[in-house]
């Protein structure tokens, strides 16, 4: 290929920090680029450019350092930005370079090689894409990303897994050079620059290396053994594992929040149920929310916030069809695991369909300080209940039901006979009971319910750790005599109500008329403790685990 047909590629090292890793990554990538006979490579180190941070008015006042770098950028047909992530963004030195120049970037392709900790610099890349779009540059789809980058190179500056790294570099360069020539031809229509055939991504999976997935060491919680009775920490195992590469139609999600819920206790047993049991030596599952950091699904691009069912791990690879895009302009991501998620939907379906509340009803809610119960009490009031009674364990929780969640009465079931306390709170009986406890709570509710009453059987946490068959209510015939409806529910049968519930609840959540609380535990390694805590009633509102970047 002639000198005039070769593509001029400028590799820009964005980091200027002392002890930086950027030159190591840039030198590896430049070496791979120089193997090709269709590319001329220049490496521009912003640490040597000394671009000023303050911009004077007018280009005529450009400092000498800015003038010196301009020809190098103008001569480039394409750019590769080598960037880390600083404070969830890109380095200030790169911002300076972007601010000082305009035409130098226009109508040219820009590719990214990112590095960092758990996120691998991908958050910096996703902030840079719209910035370069505003400069009328085109960013390349693929990104080479090194997660926990110092573990990915040896002391000589070479990748410890050269085959996959070099393949990823080759794929990126294939895209960059094709777009570089196409855009160069568009900028200079009178000049002949031969183009190869239109870029076509490789079909063979081994050639389609997605560094952002394969280079992550994922941390997850697995089921080590099945409990007999109450679970303990020994039933869980903390494991590091490699992630599989993304297949077509899949996304990689960096989980930022995960939920722990009482129903998960049943999945720890190898017993038939409405949902399959957890598998031994495999990661547990549950609701999670996070950010898409790599995507091979055009409908769910990088940067999208989604909820899904692969919690109990820091990163999740899943089909895009198994994720739900959530609107973070109306509520934070974790709200879609609580009030705007299945817990809020459970309360809504229970009190509008399973055991519908009618104006003037007296409503009793068990586990009322929990994620479902705290929403249910407020919803019952909105639906027209004349009196709302809740039960919770301990005086502080019972008080909070009244002061924070709007119940008329908060019963501390640990303080004495639940039957007697309920009779004092509702001397004329109750019409609706939302049952998340079973056992003595269900018996007390049946004893207090009026003719034609409705009971929504949502859960039975009092028996989840039982090693023998749980004792049922001794007064069940009273429910028959009073023509009471006892109806079980699975929230999965009510997913069609999600849009209706979210449209109803989001505004109230935003303006504070729907009060919620969260009990937050930090870190994936603490997820088992959070789960054991929710089984023991340690939470107020929704129990969540926040998964920060490492």
PDB file of N, CA, C and O in Angstrom, residues 213 216 218 220 243-244 246 250-255 288 291-294 306 308-311 313-319:
ATOM      1  N   UNK A 213     -16.052  -8.294  28.907  1.00  0.00           N
ATOM      2  CA  UNK A 213     -16.616  -9.412  29.656  1.00  0.00           C
ATOM      3  C   UNK A 213     -15.537 -10.401  30.063  1.00  0.00           C
ATOM      4  O   UNK A 213     -15.436 -10.789  31.226  1.00  0.00           O
ATOM      5  N   UNK A 216     -13.042  -9.634  33.082  1.00  0.00           N
ATOM      6  CA  UNK A 216     -13.556  -9.361  34.424  1.00  0.00           C
ATOM      7  C   UNK A 216     -13.452 -10.623  35.272  1.00  0.00           C
ATOM      8  O   UNK A 216     -13.825 -11.711  34.840  1.00  0.00           O
ATOM      9  N   UNK A 218     -15.330 -11.924  38.150  1.00  0.00           N
ATOM     10  CA  UNK A 218     -16.594 -11.633  38.824  1.00  0.00           C
ATOM     11  C   UNK A 218     -16.579 -12.193  40.235  1.00  0.00           C
ATOM     12  O   UNK A 218     -16.001 -13.246  40.493  1.00  0.00           O
ATOM     13  N   UNK A 220     -19.137 -13.465  43.248  1.00  0.00           N
ATOM     14  CA  UNK A 220     -20.523 -13.896  43.391  1.00  0.00           C
ATOM     15  C   UNK A 220     -20.682 -14.760  44.636  1.00  0.00           C
ATOM     16  O   UNK A 220     -19.708 -15.264  45.201  1.00  0.00           O
ATOM     17  N   UNK A 243     -16.141 -14.398  33.738  1.00  0.00           N
ATOM     18  CA  UNK A 243     -17.400 -14.279  33.029  1.00  0.00           C
ATOM     19  C   UNK A 243     -17.269 -14.842  31.616  1.00  0.00           C
ATOM     20  O   UNK A 243     -16.192 -14.760  31.011  1.00  0.00           O
ATOM     21  N   UNK A 244     -18.331 -15.371  31.064  1.00  0.00           N
ATOM     22  CA  UNK A 244     -18.275 -15.834  29.674  1.00  0.00           C
ATOM     23  C   UNK A 244     -18.304 -14.639  28.721  1.00  0.00           C
ATOM     24  O   UNK A 244     -18.775 -13.556  29.082  1.00  0.00           O
ATOM     25  N   UNK A 246     -19.687 -12.301  25.697  1.00  0.00           N
ATOM     26  CA  UNK A 246     -21.059 -11.991  25.301  1.00  0.00           C
ATOM     27  C   UNK A 246     -21.392 -12.658  23.980  1.00  0.00           C
ATOM     28  O   UNK A 246     -20.626 -12.572  23.014  1.00  0.00           O
ATOM     29  N   UNK A 250     -26.813 -10.395  23.810  1.00  0.00           N
ATOM     30  CA  UNK A 250     -26.605 -10.368  25.254  1.00  0.00           C
ATOM     31  C   UNK A 250     -26.014  -9.033  25.698  1.00  0.00           C
ATOM     32  O   UNK A 250     -25.475  -8.261  24.903  1.00  0.00           O
ATOM     33  N   UNK A 251     -26.118  -8.789  27.015  1.00  0.00           N
ATOM     34  CA  UNK A 251     -25.561  -7.586  27.623  1.00  0.00           C
ATOM     35  C   UNK A 251     -24.766  -7.978  28.866  1.00  0.00           C
ATOM     36  O   UNK A 251     -24.995  -9.036  29.459  1.00  0.00           O
ATOM     37  N   UNK A 252     -23.828  -7.120  29.220  1.00  0.00           N
ATOM     38  CA  UNK A 252     -23.071  -7.263  30.464  1.00  0.00           C
ATOM     39  C   UNK A 252     -23.503  -6.134  31.384  1.00  0.00           C
ATOM     40  O   UNK A 252     -23.396  -4.958  31.027  1.00  0.00           O
ATOM     41  N   UNK A 253     -24.000  -6.482  32.563  1.00  0.00           N
ATOM     42  CA  UNK A 253     -24.508  -5.507  33.519  1.00  0.00           C
ATOM     43  C   UNK A 253     -23.600  -5.467  34.737  1.00  0.00           C
ATOM     44  O   UNK A 253     -23.279  -6.515  35.315  1.00  0.00           O
ATOM     45  N   UNK A 254     -23.187  -4.272  35.095  1.00  0.00           N
ATOM     46  CA  UNK A 254     -22.484  -4.080  36.375  1.00  0.00           C
ATOM     47  C   UNK A 254     -23.548  -3.795  37.420  1.00  0.00           C
ATOM     48  O   UNK A 254     -24.152  -2.726  37.452  1.00  0.00           O
ATOM     49  N   UNK A 255     -23.819  -4.775  38.254  1.00  0.00           N
ATOM     50  CA  UNK A 255     -24.868  -4.618  39.257  1.00  0.00           C
ATOM     51  C   UNK A 255     -24.460  -3.577  40.296  1.00  0.00           C
ATOM     52  O   UNK A 255     -23.350  -3.635  40.836  1.00  0.00           O
ATOM     53  N   UNK A 288     -31.995  -7.557  40.831  1.00  0.00           N
ATOM     54  CA  UNK A 288     -30.849  -6.657  40.875  1.00  0.00           C
ATOM     55  C   UNK A 288     -31.076  -5.533  39.889  1.00  0.00           C
ATOM     56  O   UNK A 288     -31.893  -5.630  38.965  1.00  0.00           O
ATOM     57  N   UNK A 291     -26.003  -1.093  35.639  1.00  0.00           N
ATOM     58  CA  UNK A 291     -25.701  -0.361  34.407  1.00  0.00           C
ATOM     59  C   UNK A 291     -25.108  -1.304  33.364  1.00  0.00           C
ATOM     60  O   UNK A 291     -24.233  -2.123  33.676  1.00  0.00           O
ATOM     61  N   UNK A 292     -25.592  -1.194  32.141  1.00  0.00           N
ATOM     62  CA  UNK A 292     -25.048  -1.979  31.034  1.00  0.00           C
ATOM     63  C   UNK A 292     -23.684  -1.401  30.658  1.00  0.00           C
ATOM     64  O   UNK A 292     -23.569  -0.228  30.301  1.00  0.00           O
ATOM     65  N   UNK A 293     -22.644  -2.227  30.766  1.00  0.00           N
ATOM     66  CA  UNK A 293     -21.284  -1.765  30.467  1.00  0.00           C
ATOM     67  C   UNK A 293     -20.731  -2.381  29.184  1.00  0.00           C
ATOM     68  O   UNK A 293     -19.675  -1.967  28.707  1.00  0.00           O
ATOM     69  N   UNK A 294     -21.420  -3.351  28.629  1.00  0.00           N
ATOM     70  CA  UNK A 294     -21.070  -3.899  27.315  1.00  0.00           C
ATOM     71  C   UNK A 294     -22.338  -4.493  26.737  1.00  0.00           C
ATOM     72  O   UNK A 294     -23.170  -5.041  27.465  1.00  0.00           O
ATOM     73  N   UNK A 306     -30.801  -1.031  33.953  1.00  0.00           N
ATOM     74  CA  UNK A 306     -31.776  -2.118  33.818  1.00  0.00           C
ATOM     75  C   UNK A 306     -31.980  -2.805  35.160  1.00  0.00           C
ATOM     76  O   UNK A 306     -31.134  -2.735  36.052  1.00  0.00           O
ATOM     77  N   UNK A 308     -33.077  -6.834  36.552  1.00  0.00           N
ATOM     78  CA  UNK A 308     -33.064  -8.199  36.034  1.00  0.00           C
ATOM     79  C   UNK A 308     -33.060  -9.156  37.223  1.00  0.00           C
ATOM     80  O   UNK A 308     -33.226  -8.730  38.369  1.00  0.00           O
ATOM     81  N   UNK A 309     -32.856 -10.442  36.962  1.00  0.00           N
ATOM     82  CA  UNK A 309     -33.002 -11.453  38.012  1.00  0.00           C
ATOM     83  C   UNK A 309     -31.700 -12.176  38.315  1.00  0.00           C
ATOM     84  O   UNK A 309     -31.713 -13.236  38.936  1.00  0.00           O
ATOM     85  N   UNK A 310     -30.568 -11.608  37.940  1.00  0.00           N
ATOM     86  CA  UNK A 310     -29.278 -12.252  38.228  1.00  0.00           C
ATOM     87  C   UNK A 310     -28.521 -11.433  39.267  1.00  0.00           C
ATOM     88  O   UNK A 310     -27.447 -10.869  38.992  1.00  0.00           O
ATOM     89  N   UNK A 311     -29.093 -11.369  40.463  1.00  0.00           N
ATOM     90  CA  UNK A 311     -28.410 -10.749  41.577  1.00  0.00           C
ATOM     91  C   UNK A 311     -27.407 -11.704  42.197  1.00  0.00           C
ATOM     92  O   UNK A 311     -27.026 -12.710  41.625  1.00  0.00           O
ATOM     93  N   UNK A 313     -24.324 -11.274  42.553  1.00  0.00           N
ATOM     94  CA  UNK A 313     -23.048 -11.218  41.828  1.00  0.00           C
ATOM     95  C   UNK A 313     -22.815  -9.763  41.425  1.00  0.00           C
ATOM     96  O   UNK A 313     -23.758  -8.981  41.304  1.00  0.00           O
ATOM     97  N   UNK A 314     -21.545  -9.426  41.205  1.00  0.00           N
ATOM     98  CA  UNK A 314     -21.223  -8.048  40.854  1.00  0.00           C
ATOM     99  C   UNK A 314     -21.471  -7.751  39.381  1.00  0.00           C
ATOM    100  O   UNK A 314     -21.803  -6.611  39.025  1.00  0.00           O
ATOM    101  N   UNK A 315     -21.284  -8.725  38.521  1.00  0.00           N
ATOM    102  CA  UNK A 315     -21.539  -8.558  37.092  1.00  0.00           C
ATOM    103  C   UNK A 315     -22.434  -9.697  36.625  1.00  0.00           C
ATOM    104  O   UNK A 315     -22.342 -10.828  37.126  1.00  0.00           O
ATOM    105  N   UNK A 316     -23.274  -9.408  35.642  1.00  0.00           N
ATOM    106  CA  UNK A 316     -24.183 -10.420  35.116  1.00  0.00           C
ATOM    107  C   UNK A 316     -24.182 -10.371  33.595  1.00  0.00           C
ATOM    108  O   UNK A 316     -24.301  -9.286  33.004  1.00  0.00           O
ATOM    109  N   UNK A 317     -24.027 -11.523  32.966  1.00  0.00           N
ATOM    110  CA  UNK A 317     -24.193 -11.664  31.527  1.00  0.00           C
ATOM    111  C   UNK A 317     -25.556 -12.310  31.294  1.00  0.00           C
ATOM    112  O   UNK A 317     -25.846 -13.387  31.816  1.00  0.00           O
ATOM    113  N   UNK A 318     -26.397 -11.643  30.524  1.00  0.00           N
ATOM    114  CA  UNK A 318     -27.747 -12.155  30.310  1.00  0.00           C
ATOM    115  C   UNK A 318     -28.277 -11.695  28.966  1.00  0.00           C
ATOM    116  O   UNK A 318     -27.762 -10.738  28.367  1.00  0.00           O
ATOM    117  N   UNK A 319     -29.303 -12.383  28.487  1.00  0.00           N
ATOM    118  CA  UNK A 319     -29.978 -11.970  27.268  1.00  0.00           C
ATOM    119  C   UNK A 319     -30.652 -10.618  27.498  1.00  0.00           C
ATOM    120  O   UNK A 319     -31.241 -10.383  28.557  1.00  0.00           O
TER     121      UNK A 319
END
